[in-house]
CSV table of N, CA and C and ligand atoms in Angstrom, one decimal:
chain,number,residue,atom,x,y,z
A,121,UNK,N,59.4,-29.3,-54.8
A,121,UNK,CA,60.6,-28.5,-55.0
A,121,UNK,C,61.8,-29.2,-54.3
A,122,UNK,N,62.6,-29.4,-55.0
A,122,UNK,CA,63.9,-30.4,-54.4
A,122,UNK,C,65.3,-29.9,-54.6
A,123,UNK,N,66.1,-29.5,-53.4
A,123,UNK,CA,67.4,-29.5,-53.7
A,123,UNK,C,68.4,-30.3,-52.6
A,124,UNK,N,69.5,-30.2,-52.7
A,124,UNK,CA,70.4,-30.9,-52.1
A,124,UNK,C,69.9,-31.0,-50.6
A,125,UNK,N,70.1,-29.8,-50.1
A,125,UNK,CA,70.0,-30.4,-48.1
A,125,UNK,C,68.7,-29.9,-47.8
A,126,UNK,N,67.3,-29.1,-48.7
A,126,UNK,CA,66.0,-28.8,-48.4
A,126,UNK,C,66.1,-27.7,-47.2
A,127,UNK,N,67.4,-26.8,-47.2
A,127,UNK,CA,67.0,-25.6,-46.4
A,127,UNK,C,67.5,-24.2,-47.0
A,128,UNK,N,68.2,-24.5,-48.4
A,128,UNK,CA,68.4,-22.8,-48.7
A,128,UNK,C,67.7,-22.6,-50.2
A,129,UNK,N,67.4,-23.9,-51.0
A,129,UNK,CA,66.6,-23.4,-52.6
A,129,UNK,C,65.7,-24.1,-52.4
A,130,UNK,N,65.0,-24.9,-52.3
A,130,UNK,CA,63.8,-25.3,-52.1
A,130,UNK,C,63.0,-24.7,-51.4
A,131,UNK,N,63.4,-24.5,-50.0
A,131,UNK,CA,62.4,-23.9,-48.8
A,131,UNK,C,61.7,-22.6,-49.5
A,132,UNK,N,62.7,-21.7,-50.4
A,132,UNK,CA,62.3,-21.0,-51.0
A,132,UNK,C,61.3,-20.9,-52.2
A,133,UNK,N,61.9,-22.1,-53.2
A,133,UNK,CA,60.9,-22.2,-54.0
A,133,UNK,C,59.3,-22.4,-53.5
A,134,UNK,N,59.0,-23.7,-52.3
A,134,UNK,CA,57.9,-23.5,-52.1
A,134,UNK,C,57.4,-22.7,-51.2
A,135,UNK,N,58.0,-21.7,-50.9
A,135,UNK,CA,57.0,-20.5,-50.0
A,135,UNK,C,56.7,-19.3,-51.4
A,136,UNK,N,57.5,-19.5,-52.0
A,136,UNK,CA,57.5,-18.4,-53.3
A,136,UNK,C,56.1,-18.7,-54.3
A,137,UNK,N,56.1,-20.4,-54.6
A,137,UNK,CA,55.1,-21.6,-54.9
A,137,UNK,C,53.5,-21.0,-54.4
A,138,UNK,N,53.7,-21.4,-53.0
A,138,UNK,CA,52.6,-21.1,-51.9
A,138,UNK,C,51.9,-19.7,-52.3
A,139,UNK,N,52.7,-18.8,-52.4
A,139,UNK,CA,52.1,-17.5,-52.6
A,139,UNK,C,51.4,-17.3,-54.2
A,140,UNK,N,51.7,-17.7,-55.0
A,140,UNK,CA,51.2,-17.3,-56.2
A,140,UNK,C,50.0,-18.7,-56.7
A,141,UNK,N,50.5,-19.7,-56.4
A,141,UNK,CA,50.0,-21.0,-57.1
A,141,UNK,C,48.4,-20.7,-56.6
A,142,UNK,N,47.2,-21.5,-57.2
A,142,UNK,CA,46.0,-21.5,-56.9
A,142,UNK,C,46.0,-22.7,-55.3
A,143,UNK,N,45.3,-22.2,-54.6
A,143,UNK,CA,45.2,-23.1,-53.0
A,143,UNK,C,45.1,-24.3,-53.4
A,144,UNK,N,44.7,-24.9,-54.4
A,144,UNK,CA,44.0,-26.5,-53.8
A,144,UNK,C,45.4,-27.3,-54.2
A,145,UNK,N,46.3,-26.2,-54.6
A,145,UNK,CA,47.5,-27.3,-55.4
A,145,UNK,C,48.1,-27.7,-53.8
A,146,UNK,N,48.8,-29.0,-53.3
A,146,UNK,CA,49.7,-29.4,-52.6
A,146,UNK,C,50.9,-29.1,-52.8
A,147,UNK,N,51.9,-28.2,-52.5
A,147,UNK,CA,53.1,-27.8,-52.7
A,147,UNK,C,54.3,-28.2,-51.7
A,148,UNK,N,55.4,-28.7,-51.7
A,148,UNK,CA,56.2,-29.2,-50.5
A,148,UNK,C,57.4,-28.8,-51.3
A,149,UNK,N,58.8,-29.1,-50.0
A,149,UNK,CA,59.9,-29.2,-50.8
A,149,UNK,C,60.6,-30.2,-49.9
A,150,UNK,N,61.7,-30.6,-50.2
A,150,UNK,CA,62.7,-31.8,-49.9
A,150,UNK,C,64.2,-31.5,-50.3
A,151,UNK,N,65.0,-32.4,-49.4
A,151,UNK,CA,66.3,-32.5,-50.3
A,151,UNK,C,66.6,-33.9,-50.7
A,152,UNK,N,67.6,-34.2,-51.4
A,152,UNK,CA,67.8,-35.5,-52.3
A,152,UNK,C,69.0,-35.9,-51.0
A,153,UNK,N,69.6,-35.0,-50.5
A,153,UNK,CA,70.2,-36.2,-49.0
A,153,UNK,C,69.7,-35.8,-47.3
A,154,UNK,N,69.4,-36.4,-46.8
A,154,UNK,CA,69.2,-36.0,-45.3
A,154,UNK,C,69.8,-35.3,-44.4
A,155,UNK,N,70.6,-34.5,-44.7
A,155,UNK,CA,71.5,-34.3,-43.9
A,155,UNK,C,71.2,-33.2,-43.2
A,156,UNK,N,70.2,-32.3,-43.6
A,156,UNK,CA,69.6,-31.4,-42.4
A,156,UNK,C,68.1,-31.9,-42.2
A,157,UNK,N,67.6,-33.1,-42.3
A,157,UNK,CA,66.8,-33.3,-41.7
A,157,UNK,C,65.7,-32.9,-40.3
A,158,UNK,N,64.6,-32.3,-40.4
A,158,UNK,CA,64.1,-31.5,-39.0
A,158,UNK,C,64.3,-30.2,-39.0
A,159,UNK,N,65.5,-29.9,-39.8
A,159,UNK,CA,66.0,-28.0,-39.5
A,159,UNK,C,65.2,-27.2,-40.3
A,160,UNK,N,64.9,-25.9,-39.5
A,160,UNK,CA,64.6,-24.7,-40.6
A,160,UNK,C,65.1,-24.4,-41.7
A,161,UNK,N,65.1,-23.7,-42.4
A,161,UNK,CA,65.1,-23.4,-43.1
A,161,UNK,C,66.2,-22.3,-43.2
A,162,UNK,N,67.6,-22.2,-43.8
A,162,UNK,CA,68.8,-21.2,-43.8
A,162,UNK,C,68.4,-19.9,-43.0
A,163,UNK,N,68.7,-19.3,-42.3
A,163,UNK,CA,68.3,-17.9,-41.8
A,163,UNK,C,68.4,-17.4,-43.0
A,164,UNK,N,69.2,-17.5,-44.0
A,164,UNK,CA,69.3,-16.4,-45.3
A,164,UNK,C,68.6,-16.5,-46.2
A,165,UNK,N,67.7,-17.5,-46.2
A,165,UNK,CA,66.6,-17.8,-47.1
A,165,UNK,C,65.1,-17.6,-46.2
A,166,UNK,N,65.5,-17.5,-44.8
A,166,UNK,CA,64.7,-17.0,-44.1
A,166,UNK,C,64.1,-15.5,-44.2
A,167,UNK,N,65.6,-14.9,-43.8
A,167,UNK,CA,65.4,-12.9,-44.4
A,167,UNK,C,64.9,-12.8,-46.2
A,168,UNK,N,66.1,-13.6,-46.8
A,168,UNK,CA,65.1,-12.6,-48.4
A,168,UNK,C,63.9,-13.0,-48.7
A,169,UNK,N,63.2,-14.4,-48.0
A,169,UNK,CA,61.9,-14.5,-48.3
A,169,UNK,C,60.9,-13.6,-47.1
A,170,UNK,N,61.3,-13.1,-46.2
A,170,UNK,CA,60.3,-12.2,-44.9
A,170,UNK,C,60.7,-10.9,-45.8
A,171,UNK,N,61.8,-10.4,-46.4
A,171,UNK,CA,61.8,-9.1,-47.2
A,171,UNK,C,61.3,-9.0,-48.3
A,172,UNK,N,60.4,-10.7,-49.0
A,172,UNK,CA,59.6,-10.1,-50.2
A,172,UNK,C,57.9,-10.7,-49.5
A,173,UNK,N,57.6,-10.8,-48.5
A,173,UNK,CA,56.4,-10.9,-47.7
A,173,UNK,C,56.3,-12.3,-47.5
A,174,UNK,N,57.2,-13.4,-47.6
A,174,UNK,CA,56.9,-14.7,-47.5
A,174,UNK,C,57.3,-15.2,-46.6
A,175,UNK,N,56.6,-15.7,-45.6
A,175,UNK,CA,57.0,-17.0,-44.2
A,175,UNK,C,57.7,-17.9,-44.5
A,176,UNK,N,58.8,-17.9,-44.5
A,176,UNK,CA,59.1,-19.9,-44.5
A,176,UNK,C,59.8,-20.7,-43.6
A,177,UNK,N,59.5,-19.8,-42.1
A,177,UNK,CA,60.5,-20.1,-40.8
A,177,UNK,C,59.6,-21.0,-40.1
A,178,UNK,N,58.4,-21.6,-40.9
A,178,UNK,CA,57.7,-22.6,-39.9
A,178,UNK,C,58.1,-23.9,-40.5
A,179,UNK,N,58.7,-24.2,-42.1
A,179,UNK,CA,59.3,-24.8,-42.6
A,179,UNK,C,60.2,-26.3,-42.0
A,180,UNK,N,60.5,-27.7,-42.2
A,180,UNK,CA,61.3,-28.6,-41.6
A,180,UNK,C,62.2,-29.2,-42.8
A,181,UNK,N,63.5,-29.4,-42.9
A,181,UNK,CA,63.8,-30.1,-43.8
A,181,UNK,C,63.5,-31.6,-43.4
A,182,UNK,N,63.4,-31.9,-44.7
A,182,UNK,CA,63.1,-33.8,-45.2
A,182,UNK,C,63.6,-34.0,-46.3
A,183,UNK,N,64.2,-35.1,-46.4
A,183,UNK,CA,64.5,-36.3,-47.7
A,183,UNK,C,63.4,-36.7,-48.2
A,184,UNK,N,63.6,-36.6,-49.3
A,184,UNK,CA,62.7,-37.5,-50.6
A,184,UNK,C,62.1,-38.4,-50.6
A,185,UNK,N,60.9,-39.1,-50.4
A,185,UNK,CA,60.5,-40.0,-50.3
A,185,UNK,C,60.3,-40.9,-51.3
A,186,UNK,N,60.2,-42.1,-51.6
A,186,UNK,CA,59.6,-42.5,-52.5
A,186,UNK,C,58.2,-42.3,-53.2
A,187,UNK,N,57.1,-42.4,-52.0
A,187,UNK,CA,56.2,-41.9,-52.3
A,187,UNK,C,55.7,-40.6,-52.8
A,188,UNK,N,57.1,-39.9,-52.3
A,188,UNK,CA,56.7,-38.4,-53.1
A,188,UNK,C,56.6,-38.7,-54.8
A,189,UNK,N,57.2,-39.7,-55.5
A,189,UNK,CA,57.6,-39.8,-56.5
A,189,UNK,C,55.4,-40.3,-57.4
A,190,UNK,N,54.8,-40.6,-56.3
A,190,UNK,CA,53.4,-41.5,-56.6
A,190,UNK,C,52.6,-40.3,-56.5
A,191,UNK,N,52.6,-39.1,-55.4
A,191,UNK,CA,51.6,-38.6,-54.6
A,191,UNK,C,51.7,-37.2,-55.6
A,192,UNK,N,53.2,-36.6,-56.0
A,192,UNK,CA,53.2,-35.1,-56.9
A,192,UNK,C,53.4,-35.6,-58.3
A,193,UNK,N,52.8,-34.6,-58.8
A,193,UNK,CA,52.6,-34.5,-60.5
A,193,UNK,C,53.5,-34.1,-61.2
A,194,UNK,N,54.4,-32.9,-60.4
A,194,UNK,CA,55.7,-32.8,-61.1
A,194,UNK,C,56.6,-32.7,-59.6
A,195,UNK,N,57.4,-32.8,-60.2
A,195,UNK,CA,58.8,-33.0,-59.1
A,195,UNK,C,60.0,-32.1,-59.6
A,196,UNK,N,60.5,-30.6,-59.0
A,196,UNK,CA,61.5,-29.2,-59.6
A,196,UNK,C,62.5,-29.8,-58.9
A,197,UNK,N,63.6,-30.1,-59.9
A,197,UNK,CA,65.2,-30.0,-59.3
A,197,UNK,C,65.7,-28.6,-59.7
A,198,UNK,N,66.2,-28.2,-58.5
A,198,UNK,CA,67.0,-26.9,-58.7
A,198,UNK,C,68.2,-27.0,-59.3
A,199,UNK,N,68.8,-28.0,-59.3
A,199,UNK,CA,70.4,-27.9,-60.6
A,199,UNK,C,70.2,-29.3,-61.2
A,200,UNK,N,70.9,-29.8,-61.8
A,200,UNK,CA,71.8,-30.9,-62.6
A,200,UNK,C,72.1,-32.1,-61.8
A,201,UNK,N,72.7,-31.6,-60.3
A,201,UNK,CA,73.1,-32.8,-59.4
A,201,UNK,C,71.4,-33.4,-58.8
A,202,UNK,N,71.0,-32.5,-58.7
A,202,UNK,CA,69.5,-32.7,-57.7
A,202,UNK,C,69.1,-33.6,-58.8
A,203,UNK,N,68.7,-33.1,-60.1
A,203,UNK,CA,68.0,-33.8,-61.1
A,203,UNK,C,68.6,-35.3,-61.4
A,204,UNK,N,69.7,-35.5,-61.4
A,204,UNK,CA,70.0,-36.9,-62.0
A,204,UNK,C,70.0,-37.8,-60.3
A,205,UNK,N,70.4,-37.3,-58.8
A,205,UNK,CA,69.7,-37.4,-57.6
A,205,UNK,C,68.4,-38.3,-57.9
A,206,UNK,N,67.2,-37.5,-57.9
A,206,UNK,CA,66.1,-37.8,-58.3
A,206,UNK,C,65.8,-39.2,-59.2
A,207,UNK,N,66.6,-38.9,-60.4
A,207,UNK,CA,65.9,-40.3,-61.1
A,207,UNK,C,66.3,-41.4,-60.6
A,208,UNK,N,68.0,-41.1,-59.9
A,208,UNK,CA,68.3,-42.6,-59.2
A,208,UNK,C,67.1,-43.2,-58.1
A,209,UNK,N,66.7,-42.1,-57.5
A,209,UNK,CA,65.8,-42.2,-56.6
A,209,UNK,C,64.7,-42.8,-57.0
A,210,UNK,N,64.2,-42.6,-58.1
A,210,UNK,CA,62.6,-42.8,-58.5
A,210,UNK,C,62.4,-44.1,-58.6
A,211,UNK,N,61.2,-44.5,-57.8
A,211,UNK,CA,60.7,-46.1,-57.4
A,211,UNK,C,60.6,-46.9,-58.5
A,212,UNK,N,60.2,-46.1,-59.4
A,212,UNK,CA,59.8,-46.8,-61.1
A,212,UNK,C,60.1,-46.0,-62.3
A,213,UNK,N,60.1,-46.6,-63.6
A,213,UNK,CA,60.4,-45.9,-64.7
A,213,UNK,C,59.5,-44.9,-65.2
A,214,UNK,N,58.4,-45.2,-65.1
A,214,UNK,CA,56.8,-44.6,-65.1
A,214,UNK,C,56.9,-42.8,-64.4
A,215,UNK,N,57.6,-42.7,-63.6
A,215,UNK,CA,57.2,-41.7,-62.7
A,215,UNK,C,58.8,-40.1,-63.0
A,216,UNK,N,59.6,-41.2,-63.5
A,216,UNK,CA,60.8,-40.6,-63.8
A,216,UNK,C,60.2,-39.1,-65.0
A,217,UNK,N,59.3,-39.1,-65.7
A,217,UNK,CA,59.2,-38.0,-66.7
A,217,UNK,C,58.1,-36.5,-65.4
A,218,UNK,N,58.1,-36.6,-64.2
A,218,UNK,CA,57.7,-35.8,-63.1
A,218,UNK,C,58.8,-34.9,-62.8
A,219,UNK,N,60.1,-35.6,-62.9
A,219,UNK,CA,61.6,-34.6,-62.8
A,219,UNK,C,61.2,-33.4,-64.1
A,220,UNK,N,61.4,-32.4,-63.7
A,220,UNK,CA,62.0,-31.5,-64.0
A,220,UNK,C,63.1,-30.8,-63.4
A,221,UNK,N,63.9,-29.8,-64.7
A,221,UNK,CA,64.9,-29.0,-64.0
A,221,UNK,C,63.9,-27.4,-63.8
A,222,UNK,N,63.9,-27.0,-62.9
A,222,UNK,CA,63.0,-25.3,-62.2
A,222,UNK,C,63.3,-24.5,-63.4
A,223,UNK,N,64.6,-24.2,-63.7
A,223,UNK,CA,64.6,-23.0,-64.5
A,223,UNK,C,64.8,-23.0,-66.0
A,224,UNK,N,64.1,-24.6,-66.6
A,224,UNK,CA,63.1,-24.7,-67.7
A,224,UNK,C,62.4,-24.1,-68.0
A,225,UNK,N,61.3,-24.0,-66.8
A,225,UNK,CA,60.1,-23.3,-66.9
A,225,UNK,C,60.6,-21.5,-67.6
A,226,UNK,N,61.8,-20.8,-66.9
A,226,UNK,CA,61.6,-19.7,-67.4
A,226,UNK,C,62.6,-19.7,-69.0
A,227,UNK,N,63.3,-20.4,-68.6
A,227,UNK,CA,64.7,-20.7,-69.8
A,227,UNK,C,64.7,-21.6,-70.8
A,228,UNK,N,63.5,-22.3,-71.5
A,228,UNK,CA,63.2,-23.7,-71.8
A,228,UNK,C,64.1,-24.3,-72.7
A,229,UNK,N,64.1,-25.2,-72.4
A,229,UNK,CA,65.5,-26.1,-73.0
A,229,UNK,C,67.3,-25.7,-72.8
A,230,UNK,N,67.2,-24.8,-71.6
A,230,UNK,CA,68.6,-24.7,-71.4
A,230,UNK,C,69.5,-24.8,-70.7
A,231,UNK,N,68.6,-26.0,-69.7
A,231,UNK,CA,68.8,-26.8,-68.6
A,231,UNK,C,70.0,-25.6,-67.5
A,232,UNK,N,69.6,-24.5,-67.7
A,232,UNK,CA,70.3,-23.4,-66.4
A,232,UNK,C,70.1,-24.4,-65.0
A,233,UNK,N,70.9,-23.8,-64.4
A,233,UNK,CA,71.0,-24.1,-62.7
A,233,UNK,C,70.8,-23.4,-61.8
A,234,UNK,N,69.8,-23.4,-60.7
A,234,UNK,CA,69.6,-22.7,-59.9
A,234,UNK,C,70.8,-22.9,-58.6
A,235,UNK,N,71.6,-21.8,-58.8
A,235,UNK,CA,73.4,-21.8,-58.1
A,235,UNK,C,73.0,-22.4,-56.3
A,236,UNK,N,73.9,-23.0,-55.8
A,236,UNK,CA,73.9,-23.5,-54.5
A,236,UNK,C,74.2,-22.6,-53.4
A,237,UNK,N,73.5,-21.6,-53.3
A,237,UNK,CA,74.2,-20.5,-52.5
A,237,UNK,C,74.9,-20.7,-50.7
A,238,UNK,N,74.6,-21.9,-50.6
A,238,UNK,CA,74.9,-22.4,-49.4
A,238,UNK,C,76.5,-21.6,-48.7
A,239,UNK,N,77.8,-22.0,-49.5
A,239,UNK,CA,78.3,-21.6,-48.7
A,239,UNK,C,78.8,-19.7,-49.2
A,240,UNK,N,78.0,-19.1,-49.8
A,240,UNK,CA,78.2,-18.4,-50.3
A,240,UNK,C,77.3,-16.8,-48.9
A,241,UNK,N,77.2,-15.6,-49.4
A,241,UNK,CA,76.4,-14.6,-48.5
A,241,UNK,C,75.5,-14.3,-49.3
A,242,UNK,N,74.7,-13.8,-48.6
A,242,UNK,CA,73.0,-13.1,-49.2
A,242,UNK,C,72.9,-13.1,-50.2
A,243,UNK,N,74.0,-12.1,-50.8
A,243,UNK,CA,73.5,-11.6,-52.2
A,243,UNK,C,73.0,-12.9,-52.9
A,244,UNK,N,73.8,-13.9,-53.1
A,244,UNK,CA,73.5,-15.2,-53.4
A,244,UNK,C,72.0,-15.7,-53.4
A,245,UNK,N,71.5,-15.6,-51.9
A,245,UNK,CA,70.3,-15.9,-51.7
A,245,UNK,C,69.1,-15.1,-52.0
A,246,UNK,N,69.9,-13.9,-52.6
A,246,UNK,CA,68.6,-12.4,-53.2
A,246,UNK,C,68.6,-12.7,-54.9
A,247,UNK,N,70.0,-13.8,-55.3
A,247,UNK,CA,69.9,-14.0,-56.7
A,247,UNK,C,69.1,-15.3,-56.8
A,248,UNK,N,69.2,-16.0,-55.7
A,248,UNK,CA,68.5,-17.4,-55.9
A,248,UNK,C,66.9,-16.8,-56.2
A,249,UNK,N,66.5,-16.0,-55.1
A,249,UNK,CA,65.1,-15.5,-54.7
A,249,UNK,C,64.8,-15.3,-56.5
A,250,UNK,N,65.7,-14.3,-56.9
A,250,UNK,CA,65.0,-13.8,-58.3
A,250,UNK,C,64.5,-14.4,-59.6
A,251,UNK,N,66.0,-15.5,-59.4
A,251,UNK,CA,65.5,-17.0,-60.4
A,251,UNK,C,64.3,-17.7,-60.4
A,252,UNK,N,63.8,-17.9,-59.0
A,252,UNK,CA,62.8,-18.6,-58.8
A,252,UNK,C,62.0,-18.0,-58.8
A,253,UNK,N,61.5,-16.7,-58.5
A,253,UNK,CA,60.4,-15.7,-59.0
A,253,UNK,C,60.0,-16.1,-60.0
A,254,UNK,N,61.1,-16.1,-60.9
A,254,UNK,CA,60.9,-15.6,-62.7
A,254,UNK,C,60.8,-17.1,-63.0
A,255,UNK,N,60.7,-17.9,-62.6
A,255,UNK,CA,60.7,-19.2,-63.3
A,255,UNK,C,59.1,-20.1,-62.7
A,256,UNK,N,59.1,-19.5,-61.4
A,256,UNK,CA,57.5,-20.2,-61.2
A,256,UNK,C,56.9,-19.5,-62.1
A,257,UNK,N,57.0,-17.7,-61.8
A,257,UNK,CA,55.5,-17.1,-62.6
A,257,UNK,C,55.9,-17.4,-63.9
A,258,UNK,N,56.8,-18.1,-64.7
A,258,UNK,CA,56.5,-18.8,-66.0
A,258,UNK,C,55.9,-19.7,-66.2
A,259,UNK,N,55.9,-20.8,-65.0
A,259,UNK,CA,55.6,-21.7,-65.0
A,259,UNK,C,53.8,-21.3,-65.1
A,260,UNK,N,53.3,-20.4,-64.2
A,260,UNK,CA,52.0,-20.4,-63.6
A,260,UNK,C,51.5,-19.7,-64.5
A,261,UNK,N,52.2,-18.8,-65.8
A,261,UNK,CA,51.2,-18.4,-66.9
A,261,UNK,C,51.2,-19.4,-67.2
A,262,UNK,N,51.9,-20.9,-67.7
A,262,UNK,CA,51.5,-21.7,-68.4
A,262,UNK,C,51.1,-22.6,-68.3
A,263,UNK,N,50.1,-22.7,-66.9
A,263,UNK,CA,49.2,-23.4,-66.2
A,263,UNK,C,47.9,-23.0,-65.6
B,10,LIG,P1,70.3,-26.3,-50.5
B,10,LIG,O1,71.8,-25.8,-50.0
B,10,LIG,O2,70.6,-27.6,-51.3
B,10,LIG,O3,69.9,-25.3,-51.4
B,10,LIG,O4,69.5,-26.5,-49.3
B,10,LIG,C1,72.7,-26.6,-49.3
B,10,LIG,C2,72.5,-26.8,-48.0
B,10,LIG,C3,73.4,-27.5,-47.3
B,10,LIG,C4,74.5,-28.1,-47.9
B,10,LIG,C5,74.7,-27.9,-49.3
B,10,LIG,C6,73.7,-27.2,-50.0
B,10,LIG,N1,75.5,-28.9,-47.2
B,10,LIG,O5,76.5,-29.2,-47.8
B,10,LIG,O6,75.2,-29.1,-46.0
């Protein structure tokens, strides 16, 4: 799960991820620049994910690795910037069809954006929360 700074759409995708997906899957998230490297996770993606039963205040942001590009099988950009991010990123040409955009899975082919709620209030982060609901559990019926 990948977005810009890895502490307000991501963190959430993978605790949202975590809860539904079957255990043996590896689930992580990242951002495509470092810049909150080490930090928790937004307080505001902290509350709407503890007000739908999910932890994600043990959470650290990280940058992308290369290796993440070898080690996961798909790789979720939350918008358009994250996604084209990503391919610059990717170590090889091979690995580049692992990008996805997230809200494919629920919208397919209509390359939607999961909004940057960063400098924005809650509500934001209660609309992010719902996108990503509705777009994993599309994903996980069709897996
Ligand atoms: P995220 O949100 O990409 O969903 O984690 C952002 C977090 C921080 C910044 C931008 C977006 N920032 O500019 O620091």
């Amino acid at each position: 799960m990948v977005c810009l700074g890895n502490i307000c759409r991501s963190p959430l995708a993978q605790g949202i991820m975590e809860k539904y997906a079957p255990n043996e899957w590896t689930i992580d998230s990242a951002g495509t620049s470092g810049w909150h490297a080490s930090e928790r996770p937004d307080t505001r993606s902290i509350l709407i994910a503890k007000q739908r039963g999910i932890t994600i205040d043990h959470q650290h942001s990280r940058q992308v690795t290369a290796e993440d590009f070898e080690f996961f099988d798909i790789i979720f950009a939350m918008d358009s910037s994250n996604h084209s991010n990503l391919i610059q990123l990717a170590p090889e040409e091979s690995v580049k069809n692992k990008v996805r955009l997230i809200l494919n899975e629920s919208y397919p082919g209509e390359n939607r954006q999961v909004p940057d709620p960063y400098t924005g209030g809650q509500e934001g982060f209660s609309h992010v929360y719902e996108l990503l609901e509705e777009a994993i559990q599309s994903f996980l019926r069709a897996h």
